[in-house]
């Protein structure tokens, strides 16, 4: 509602034009504009989407075309995160652009946005990958991997998600994205997927060939990701992928059910006798993250097994009991403490993802059906690009009419 008037929209623009953003954490603004563009054909929304997209383009001005991680929207100056090893770019950042940039090209008719992300894909296909895995740090100058740290959780997660979702958003015509996704899945299964002594399936992290037997809450999105990719994998593998998705989702539910609050920790381990529990004090917090509930929603849509709604309701009750505060919801510092300590922060993804996925979990399947919509990494729905829609789009442009309908 804040963007319903052009005056308010201009106020937001005036604040952001001299601000520096992470190039790939502008969802609160950019994705809201993209959603409004889908729902309302007012020209101002198209203009603002285009302005923001164009202001991100200078980040791609590197020797490889791999964008740097941070950009000043006013000056166009970009740089890498100070904590990123050797000035590298992050896999989960430069790999989490495809859906939005392709959609932006569709809205605008300007192919430059699609070209930028296709160039990223071209480089990733060309360079050698250790054991078929994609490390999390890549130099935007040399195009070489900086560290051999692999994770489907933080730093890596949404790259893999965007491969399969690029294929789905293209109405299953993007064969390159499909090939890259299933090749990555084969490497992940071979090198990272593990079974605990108690029989829990988890996805470990990989550090130069040595496994770190932990799984982050962020990695729990992978149950849903593997589930939505089950239909289109190698022949005869559909049930295998559905089973793997269910096993990972079950493990992530266990990380919730084994805590005093029935909410999951930031990371949980499978070594030293631990089974889906946090062993370090620094991993015991919960900040309203959505990834486990995200997988519940996808697995419900795919299987209609009632346990996913039961698990979702357990999460609702836990959120109400332990995270509800006078002004909204708060993260908690220790999921294993029966008396909770709030961190007094309501993260933006709680509204855009956690509550949305809960709502969809308990909604009918014809609300944002998966065959028509793809959710980006912040749970904003983008439409599947049908061939017939592209033809109508082209015909409309040729007739000199607006291309927004």
Short mmCIF file of N, CA and C in Angstrom, two decimals, residues 160-322:
data_model
loop_
_atom_site.label_atom_id
_atom_site.label_comp_id
_atom_site.label_asym_id
_atom_site.label_seq_id
_atom_site.Cartn_x
_atom_site.Cartn_y
_atom_site.Cartn_z
N UNK A 160 21.31 -23.16 -6.45
CA UNK A 160 20.73 -24.43 -6.91
C UNK A 160 19.22 -24.29 -7.11
N UNK A 161 18.59 -23.59 -6.21
CA UNK A 161 17.15 -23.33 -6.30
C UNK A 161 16.80 -22.63 -7.61
N UNK A 162 17.66 -21.69 -8.03
CA UNK A 162 17.35 -20.91 -9.23
C UNK A 162 17.61 -21.70 -10.51
N UNK A 163 18.42 -22.73 -10.45
CA UNK A 163 18.59 -23.58 -11.63
C UNK A 163 17.30 -24.31 -11.96
N UNK A 164 16.75 -25.02 -10.99
CA UNK A 164 15.52 -25.77 -11.27
C UNK A 164 14.35 -24.83 -11.50
N UNK A 165 14.32 -23.71 -10.80
CA UNK A 165 13.20 -22.78 -10.97
C UNK A 165 13.29 -22.02 -12.30
N UNK A 166 14.50 -21.83 -12.81
CA UNK A 166 14.63 -21.24 -14.15
C UNK A 166 14.04 -22.18 -15.19
N UNK A 167 14.29 -23.45 -15.03
CA UNK A 167 13.71 -24.44 -15.93
C UNK A 167 12.18 -24.43 -15.84
N UNK A 168 11.65 -24.39 -14.63
CA UNK A 168 10.20 -24.41 -14.45
C UNK A 168 9.57 -23.11 -14.94
N UNK A 169 10.21 -21.97 -14.67
CA UNK A 169 9.63 -20.69 -15.07
C UNK A 169 9.61 -20.55 -16.59
N UNK A 170 10.52 -21.24 -17.28
CA UNK A 170 10.56 -21.19 -18.74
C UNK A 170 9.54 -22.11 -19.39
N UNK A 171 8.63 -22.64 -18.58
CA UNK A 171 7.67 -23.64 -19.07
C UNK A 171 8.41 -24.88 -19.56
N UNK A 172 9.50 -25.18 -18.85
CA UNK A 172 10.32 -26.37 -19.09
C UNK A 172 10.99 -26.37 -20.46
N UNK A 173 11.37 -25.19 -20.91
CA UNK A 173 12.10 -25.09 -22.18
C UNK A 173 13.58 -24.78 -21.98
N UNK A 174 13.97 -24.33 -20.80
CA UNK A 174 15.36 -23.95 -20.54
C UNK A 174 16.17 -25.21 -20.24
N UNK A 175 16.60 -25.88 -21.27
CA UNK A 175 17.27 -27.17 -21.11
C UNK A 175 18.65 -27.03 -20.46
N UNK A 176 19.30 -25.89 -20.66
CA UNK A 176 20.60 -25.69 -20.03
C UNK A 176 20.48 -25.64 -18.52
N UNK A 177 19.47 -24.91 -18.01
CA UNK A 177 19.25 -24.85 -16.57
C UNK A 177 18.93 -26.24 -16.02
N UNK A 178 18.13 -26.99 -16.75
CA UNK A 178 17.78 -28.35 -16.34
C UNK A 178 19.03 -29.23 -16.23
N UNK A 179 19.86 -29.18 -17.26
CA UNK A 179 21.08 -30.00 -17.26
C UNK A 179 21.99 -29.62 -16.11
N UNK A 180 22.18 -28.32 -15.88
CA UNK A 180 23.04 -27.87 -14.79
C UNK A 180 22.50 -28.31 -13.44
N UNK A 181 21.18 -28.23 -13.26
CA UNK A 181 20.58 -28.60 -11.97
C UNK A 181 20.79 -30.08 -11.68
N UNK A 182 20.46 -30.94 -12.61
CA UNK A 182 20.56 -32.38 -12.32
C UNK A 182 22.01 -32.84 -12.22
N UNK A 183 22.93 -32.20 -12.94
CA UNK A 183 24.34 -32.50 -12.76
C UNK A 183 24.81 -32.10 -11.37
N UNK A 184 24.34 -30.93 -10.92
CA UNK A 184 24.69 -30.49 -9.56
C UNK A 184 24.10 -31.42 -8.52
N UNK A 185 22.86 -31.87 -8.75
CA UNK A 185 22.23 -32.79 -7.80
C UNK A 185 22.99 -34.11 -7.72
N UNK A 186 23.46 -34.59 -8.85
CA UNK A 186 24.24 -35.84 -8.84
C UNK A 186 25.52 -35.67 -8.02
N UNK A 187 26.19 -34.52 -8.18
CA UNK A 187 27.41 -34.27 -7.42
C UNK A 187 27.11 -34.11 -5.94
N UNK A 188 26.01 -33.45 -5.60
CA UNK A 188 25.61 -33.27 -4.20
C UNK A 188 25.30 -34.61 -3.56
N UNK A 189 24.56 -35.45 -4.26
CA UNK A 189 24.23 -36.77 -3.70
C UNK A 189 25.49 -37.60 -3.50
N UNK A 190 26.40 -37.54 -4.45
CA UNK A 190 27.61 -38.34 -4.38
C UNK A 190 28.53 -37.89 -3.25
N UNK A 191 28.63 -36.58 -3.05
CA UNK A 191 29.65 -36.04 -2.15
C UNK A 191 29.13 -35.50 -0.83
N UNK A 192 27.88 -35.05 -0.77
CA UNK A 192 27.40 -34.34 0.41
C UNK A 192 26.29 -35.04 1.18
N UNK A 193 25.42 -35.75 0.51
CA UNK A 193 24.28 -36.38 1.19
C UNK A 193 24.78 -37.54 2.04
N UNK A 194 24.39 -37.51 3.30
CA UNK A 194 24.86 -38.49 4.28
C UNK A 194 23.68 -39.09 5.05
N UNK A 195 23.95 -40.22 5.68
CA UNK A 195 22.95 -40.85 6.54
C UNK A 195 23.56 -40.96 7.94
N UNK A 196 22.84 -40.48 8.95
CA UNK A 196 23.36 -40.51 10.32
C UNK A 196 23.23 -41.92 10.89
N UNK A 197 23.92 -42.19 12.00
CA UNK A 197 23.78 -43.52 12.62
C UNK A 197 22.34 -43.89 12.95
N UNK A 198 21.52 -42.90 13.25
CA UNK A 198 20.12 -43.17 13.56
C UNK A 198 19.23 -43.18 12.32
N UNK A 199 19.83 -43.01 11.15
CA UNK A 199 19.06 -43.13 9.91
C UNK A 199 18.50 -41.83 9.37
N UNK A 200 18.98 -40.67 9.87
CA UNK A 200 18.51 -39.39 9.34
C UNK A 200 19.35 -38.97 8.15
N UNK A 201 18.70 -38.57 7.08
CA UNK A 201 19.38 -38.10 5.88
C UNK A 201 19.66 -36.61 6.00
N UNK A 202 20.88 -36.21 5.76
CA UNK A 202 21.23 -34.79 5.85
C UNK A 202 22.22 -34.45 4.74
N UNK A 203 22.44 -33.15 4.53
CA UNK A 203 23.37 -32.68 3.51
C UNK A 203 24.50 -31.96 4.23
N UNK A 204 25.67 -32.58 4.22
CA UNK A 204 26.83 -32.01 4.90
C UNK A 204 27.44 -30.88 4.07
N UNK A 205 28.39 -30.16 4.66
CA UNK A 205 29.17 -29.16 3.94
C UNK A 205 30.52 -29.76 3.58
N UNK A 206 31.16 -29.20 2.60
CA UNK A 206 32.39 -29.76 2.02
C UNK A 206 33.46 -28.68 2.03
N UNK A 207 34.57 -28.95 2.67
CA UNK A 207 35.65 -27.98 2.77
C UNK A 207 36.94 -28.61 2.25
N UNK A 208 37.20 -28.37 0.97
CA UNK A 208 38.42 -28.90 0.37
C UNK A 208 38.51 -30.40 0.43
N UNK A 209 37.40 -31.07 0.32
CA UNK A 209 37.39 -32.53 0.33
C UNK A 209 37.08 -33.14 1.68
N UNK A 210 37.01 -32.33 2.72
CA UNK A 210 36.70 -32.83 4.07
C UNK A 210 35.27 -32.45 4.41
N UNK A 211 34.48 -33.42 4.85
CA UNK A 211 33.08 -33.16 5.19
C UNK A 211 32.95 -32.56 6.58
N UNK A 212 32.11 -31.55 6.67
CA UNK A 212 31.71 -30.98 7.95
C UNK A 212 30.27 -31.44 8.17
N UNK A 213 30.05 -32.27 9.16
CA UNK A 213 28.77 -32.94 9.33
C UNK A 213 27.76 -32.06 10.08
N UNK A 214 27.45 -30.95 9.44
CA UNK A 214 26.43 -30.07 9.97
C UNK A 214 25.49 -29.67 8.84
N UNK A 215 24.30 -29.26 9.22
CA UNK A 215 23.33 -28.77 8.25
C UNK A 215 22.71 -27.51 8.83
N UNK A 216 22.72 -26.44 8.05
CA UNK A 216 22.13 -25.20 8.51
C UNK A 216 20.64 -25.16 8.26
N UNK A 217 19.94 -24.35 9.06
CA UNK A 217 18.51 -24.16 8.83
C UNK A 217 18.27 -23.70 7.39
N UNK A 218 19.16 -22.86 6.87
CA UNK A 218 19.01 -22.38 5.50
C UNK A 218 18.98 -23.51 4.49
N UNK A 219 19.70 -24.61 4.78
CA UNK A 219 19.75 -25.73 3.85
C UNK A 219 18.46 -26.53 3.83
N UNK A 220 17.57 -26.26 4.75
CA UNK A 220 16.33 -27.05 4.84
C UNK A 220 15.33 -26.69 3.74
N UNK A 221 15.62 -25.64 2.95
CA UNK A 221 14.79 -25.38 1.78
C UNK A 221 14.93 -26.50 0.77
N UNK A 222 16.02 -27.28 0.85
CA UNK A 222 16.35 -28.24 -0.20
C UNK A 222 15.36 -29.39 -0.29
N UNK A 223 14.63 -29.68 0.79
CA UNK A 223 13.59 -30.68 0.68
C UNK A 223 12.56 -30.29 -0.37
N UNK A 224 12.09 -29.06 -0.29
CA UNK A 224 11.13 -28.57 -1.27
C UNK A 224 11.74 -28.46 -2.66
N UNK A 225 12.99 -28.00 -2.75
CA UNK A 225 13.64 -27.87 -4.05
C UNK A 225 13.75 -29.21 -4.75
N UNK A 226 14.22 -30.20 -4.03
CA UNK A 226 14.37 -31.53 -4.64
C UNK A 226 13.01 -32.09 -5.02
N UNK A 227 12.01 -31.78 -4.21
CA UNK A 227 10.66 -32.24 -4.51
C UNK A 227 10.12 -31.68 -5.80
N UNK A 228 10.25 -30.37 -6.02
CA UNK A 228 9.68 -29.77 -7.23
C UNK A 228 10.47 -30.16 -8.48
N UNK A 229 11.69 -30.67 -8.28
CA UNK A 229 12.49 -31.13 -9.41
C UNK A 229 12.33 -32.60 -9.72
N UNK A 230 11.51 -33.30 -8.93
CA UNK A 230 11.43 -34.76 -9.08
C UNK A 230 10.84 -35.20 -10.41
N UNK A 231 9.89 -34.47 -10.93
CA UNK A 231 9.18 -34.89 -12.15
C UNK A 231 10.06 -34.95 -13.38
N UNK A 232 11.07 -34.12 -13.45
CA UNK A 232 11.77 -33.90 -14.71
C UNK A 232 13.20 -34.41 -14.71
N UNK A 233 13.56 -35.22 -13.73
CA UNK A 233 14.90 -35.76 -13.65
C UNK A 233 15.12 -36.92 -14.60
N UNK A 234 16.25 -37.59 -14.46
CA UNK A 234 16.55 -38.74 -15.31
C UNK A 234 15.45 -39.80 -15.22
N UNK A 235 15.30 -40.55 -16.27
CA UNK A 235 14.24 -41.56 -16.35
C UNK A 235 14.29 -42.50 -15.15
N UNK A 236 13.13 -42.72 -14.57
CA UNK A 236 13.02 -43.65 -13.46
C UNK A 236 13.47 -43.11 -12.12
N UNK A 237 13.81 -41.81 -12.07
CA UNK A 237 14.34 -41.24 -10.83
C UNK A 237 13.33 -40.42 -10.04
N UNK A 238 12.10 -40.30 -10.53
CA UNK A 238 11.12 -39.45 -9.86
C UNK A 238 10.92 -39.87 -8.40
N UNK A 239 10.66 -41.13 -8.18
CA UNK A 239 10.40 -41.58 -6.80
C UNK A 239 11.63 -41.44 -5.93
N UNK A 240 12.79 -41.66 -6.52
CA UNK A 240 14.03 -41.48 -5.76
C UNK A 240 14.14 -40.06 -5.24
N UNK A 241 13.87 -39.08 -6.12
CA UNK A 241 13.97 -37.69 -5.69
C UNK A 241 12.88 -37.33 -4.69
N UNK A 242 11.68 -37.84 -4.89
CA UNK A 242 10.63 -37.57 -3.91
C UNK A 242 10.99 -38.16 -2.55
N UNK A 243 11.57 -39.36 -2.56
CA UNK A 243 11.98 -39.99 -1.30
C UNK A 243 13.09 -39.18 -0.63
N UNK A 244 14.06 -38.73 -1.42
CA UNK A 244 15.15 -37.92 -0.87
C UNK A 244 14.61 -36.62 -0.29
N UNK A 245 13.69 -35.98 -1.01
CA UNK A 245 13.07 -34.74 -0.52
C UNK A 245 12.35 -34.98 0.80
N UNK A 246 11.62 -36.08 0.88
CA UNK A 246 10.88 -36.41 2.11
C UNK A 246 11.83 -36.69 3.27
N UNK A 247 12.94 -37.38 2.99
CA UNK A 247 13.89 -37.71 4.05
C UNK A 247 14.55 -36.46 4.61
N UNK A 248 14.95 -35.55 3.72
CA UNK A 248 15.58 -34.31 4.19
C UNK A 248 14.58 -33.46 4.97
N UNK A 249 13.35 -33.38 4.48
CA UNK A 249 12.31 -32.61 5.19
C UNK A 249 12.05 -33.22 6.56
N UNK A 250 12.06 -34.55 6.63
CA UNK A 250 11.88 -35.23 7.93
C UNK A 250 13.02 -34.88 8.89
N UNK A 251 14.24 -34.88 8.38
CA UNK A 251 15.39 -34.52 9.22
C UNK A 251 15.25 -33.11 9.77
N UNK A 252 14.82 -32.19 8.91
CA UNK A 252 14.65 -30.80 9.36
C UNK A 252 13.53 -30.68 10.38
N UNK A 253 12.48 -31.48 10.23
CA UNK A 253 11.43 -31.51 11.25
C UNK A 253 11.98 -32.03 12.57
N UNK A 254 12.86 -33.01 12.49
CA UNK A 254 13.47 -33.54 13.72
C UNK A 254 14.27 -32.46 14.44
N UNK A 255 14.90 -31.57 13.69
CA UNK A 255 15.66 -30.50 14.35
C UNK A 255 14.73 -29.58 15.14
N UNK A 256 13.47 -29.50 14.73
CA UNK A 256 12.46 -28.75 15.48
C UNK A 256 11.95 -29.56 16.67
N UNK A 257 11.57 -30.80 16.41
CA UNK A 257 10.90 -31.60 17.44
C UNK A 257 11.82 -31.95 18.60
N UNK A 258 13.14 -31.89 18.40
CA UNK A 258 14.10 -32.24 19.46
C UNK A 258 14.49 -31.06 20.34
N UNK A 259 13.84 -29.91 20.12
CA UNK A 259 14.13 -28.74 20.96
C UNK A 259 12.99 -28.53 21.95
N UNK A 260 13.28 -27.79 23.01
CA UNK A 260 12.27 -27.52 24.04
C UNK A 260 11.15 -26.65 23.49
N UNK A 261 11.46 -25.78 22.54
CA UNK A 261 10.47 -24.85 22.01
C UNK A 261 9.74 -25.39 20.79
N UNK A 262 10.22 -26.51 20.24
CA UNK A 262 9.70 -27.08 18.98
C UNK A 262 9.96 -26.15 17.79
N UNK A 263 11.01 -25.35 17.94
CA UNK A 263 11.53 -24.54 16.83
C UNK A 263 12.98 -24.95 16.60
N UNK A 264 13.42 -24.86 15.36
CA UNK A 264 14.73 -25.39 15.03
C UNK A 264 15.86 -24.40 15.20
N UNK A 265 17.08 -24.89 15.48
CA UNK A 265 18.24 -24.03 15.64
C UNK A 265 18.77 -23.55 14.30
N UNK A 266 19.68 -22.59 14.34
CA UNK A 266 20.28 -22.05 13.13
C UNK A 266 21.10 -23.10 12.38
N UNK A 267 21.73 -24.01 13.12
CA UNK A 267 22.48 -25.11 12.50
C UNK A 267 22.46 -26.29 13.47
N UNK A 268 22.47 -27.48 12.90
CA UNK A 268 22.46 -28.69 13.73
C UNK A 268 23.46 -29.69 13.16
N UNK A 269 23.95 -30.55 14.05
CA UNK A 269 25.08 -31.39 13.70
C UNK A 269 24.76 -32.88 13.78
N UNK A 270 25.69 -33.65 13.18
CA UNK A 270 25.57 -35.10 13.16
C UNK A 270 26.93 -35.73 13.43
N UNK A 271 27.62 -35.23 14.44
CA UNK A 271 28.89 -35.82 14.84
C UNK A 271 29.02 -35.76 16.36
N UNK A 272 29.95 -36.49 16.89
CA UNK A 272 30.14 -36.51 18.34
C UNK A 272 28.91 -36.99 19.08
N UNK A 273 28.12 -37.84 18.45
CA UNK A 273 26.91 -38.36 19.07
C UNK A 273 25.68 -37.50 18.87
N UNK A 274 25.84 -36.34 18.24
CA UNK A 274 24.70 -35.46 18.00
C UNK A 274 23.86 -35.97 16.84
N UNK A 275 22.55 -35.78 16.95
CA UNK A 275 21.62 -36.14 15.88
C UNK A 275 20.62 -35.00 15.71
N UNK A 276 20.83 -34.19 14.69
CA UNK A 276 19.91 -33.10 14.36
C UNK A 276 19.72 -32.12 15.52
N UNK A 277 20.79 -31.88 16.27
CA UNK A 277 20.74 -30.91 17.36
C UNK A 277 21.96 -29.99 17.28
N UNK A 278 21.79 -28.77 17.78
CA UNK A 278 22.90 -27.82 17.82
C UNK A 278 23.80 -28.16 19.00
N UNK A 279 25.09 -28.26 18.76
CA UNK A 279 26.04 -28.57 19.83
C UNK A 279 26.84 -27.34 20.25
N UNK A 280 26.70 -26.26 19.50
CA UNK A 280 27.42 -25.03 19.82
C UNK A 280 26.41 -23.97 20.26
N UNK A 281 26.78 -23.23 21.27
CA UNK A 281 25.88 -22.20 21.79
C UNK A 281 25.53 -21.19 20.72
N UNK A 282 26.46 -20.91 19.83
CA UNK A 282 26.25 -19.90 18.79
C UNK A 282 25.27 -20.36 17.71
N UNK A 283 24.87 -21.63 17.72
CA UNK A 283 23.95 -22.15 16.71
C UNK A 283 22.54 -22.39 17.26
N UNK A 284 22.30 -22.01 18.50
CA UNK A 284 21.04 -22.42 19.14
C UNK A 284 19.87 -21.45 18.92
N UNK A 285 20.07 -20.39 18.18
CA UNK A 285 19.04 -19.37 18.03
C UNK A 285 18.10 -19.68 16.86
N UNK A 286 16.94 -19.04 16.89
CA UNK A 286 15.96 -19.13 15.80
C UNK A 286 15.47 -17.71 15.50
N UNK A 287 15.61 -17.28 14.25
CA UNK A 287 15.25 -15.90 13.91
C UNK A 287 14.07 -15.86 12.93
N UNK A 288 13.09 -16.71 13.18
CA UNK A 288 11.84 -16.71 12.40
C UNK A 288 12.05 -17.19 10.97
N UNK A 289 13.05 -18.02 10.76
CA UNK A 289 13.39 -18.46 9.41
C UNK A 289 12.29 -19.32 8.80
N UNK A 290 12.17 -19.28 7.44
CA UNK A 290 11.07 -19.96 6.76
C UNK A 290 11.41 -21.31 6.13
N UNK A 291 12.69 -21.70 6.04
CA UNK A 291 13.07 -22.77 5.13
C UNK A 291 12.41 -24.12 5.43
N UNK A 292 12.27 -24.46 6.69
CA UNK A 292 11.64 -25.74 7.03
C UNK A 292 10.17 -25.73 6.62
N UNK A 293 9.49 -24.64 6.93
CA UNK A 293 8.07 -24.52 6.56
C UNK A 293 7.90 -24.47 5.04
N UNK A 294 8.85 -23.86 4.36
CA UNK A 294 8.85 -23.85 2.90
C UNK A 294 8.82 -25.28 2.35
N UNK A 295 9.66 -26.14 2.90
CA UNK A 295 9.66 -27.53 2.43
C UNK A 295 8.37 -28.25 2.80
N UNK A 296 7.80 -27.95 3.96
CA UNK A 296 6.49 -28.53 4.29
C UNK A 296 5.46 -28.18 3.22
N UNK A 297 5.45 -26.90 2.81
CA UNK A 297 4.45 -26.46 1.84
C UNK A 297 4.60 -27.19 0.51
N UNK A 298 5.83 -27.25 0.01
CA UNK A 298 6.05 -27.94 -1.26
C UNK A 298 5.71 -29.42 -1.16
N UNK A 299 6.14 -30.04 -0.07
CA UNK A 299 5.89 -31.49 0.06
C UNK A 299 4.40 -31.77 0.22
N UNK A 300 3.65 -30.87 0.87
CA UNK A 300 2.20 -31.03 0.93
C UNK A 300 1.60 -30.94 -0.46
N UNK A 301 2.00 -29.93 -1.22
CA UNK A 301 1.46 -29.76 -2.57
C UNK A 301 1.79 -30.97 -3.45
N UNK A 302 2.95 -31.57 -3.27
CA UNK A 302 3.39 -32.66 -4.12
C UNK A 302 2.82 -34.02 -3.71
N UNK A 303 2.58 -34.22 -2.41
CA UNK A 303 2.19 -35.55 -1.94
C UNK A 303 0.84 -35.60 -1.23
N UNK A 304 0.40 -34.48 -0.67
CA UNK A 304 -0.81 -34.39 0.16
C UNK A 304 -0.76 -35.36 1.35
N UNK A 305 0.44 -35.63 1.80
CA UNK A 305 0.60 -36.40 3.03
C UNK A 305 0.23 -35.48 4.21
N UNK A 306 -0.76 -35.85 5.03
CA UNK A 306 -1.23 -34.94 6.09
C UNK A 306 -0.17 -34.58 7.12
N UNK A 307 0.92 -35.35 7.19
CA UNK A 307 1.93 -35.04 8.22
C UNK A 307 2.53 -33.66 7.99
N UNK A 308 2.58 -33.20 6.74
CA UNK A 308 3.20 -31.90 6.49
C UNK A 308 2.34 -30.76 7.04
N UNK A 309 1.04 -30.90 6.96
CA UNK A 309 0.18 -29.91 7.61
C UNK A 309 0.24 -30.04 9.12
N UNK A 310 0.37 -31.24 9.63
CA UNK A 310 0.51 -31.42 11.08
C UNK A 310 1.80 -30.77 11.57
N UNK A 311 2.88 -30.97 10.84
CA UNK A 311 4.15 -30.35 11.23
C UNK A 311 4.07 -28.83 11.12
N UNK A 312 3.37 -28.35 10.10
CA UNK A 312 3.20 -26.91 9.96
C UNK A 312 2.42 -26.32 11.11
N UNK A 313 1.40 -27.04 11.57
CA UNK A 313 0.62 -26.54 12.70
C UNK A 313 1.43 -26.55 13.99
N UNK A 314 2.30 -27.54 14.14
CA UNK A 314 3.21 -27.53 15.29
C UNK A 314 4.05 -26.25 15.29
N UNK A 315 4.50 -25.84 14.11
CA UNK A 315 5.30 -24.62 14.00
C UNK A 315 4.47 -23.39 14.33
N UNK A 316 3.21 -23.37 13.87
CA UNK A 316 2.31 -22.26 14.20
C UNK A 316 2.17 -22.13 15.72
N UNK A 317 1.91 -23.24 16.38
CA UNK A 317 1.72 -23.22 17.84
C UNK A 317 3.00 -22.77 18.55
N UNK A 318 4.16 -23.23 18.05
CA UNK A 318 5.42 -22.84 18.67
C UNK A 318 5.70 -21.35 18.47
N UNK A 319 5.41 -20.85 17.28
CA UNK A 319 5.59 -19.42 17.03
C UNK A 319 4.69 -18.59 17.93
N UNK A 320 3.45 -19.00 18.05
CA UNK A 320 2.52 -18.27 18.91
C UNK A 320 2.96 -18.30 20.37
N UNK A 321 3.44 -19.44 20.81
CA UNK A 321 3.79 -19.59 22.22
C UNK A 321 5.10 -18.89 22.58
N UNK A 322 6.10 -19.00 21.71
CA UNK A 322 7.44 -18.55 22.08
C UNK A 322 7.91 -17.28 21.38
#
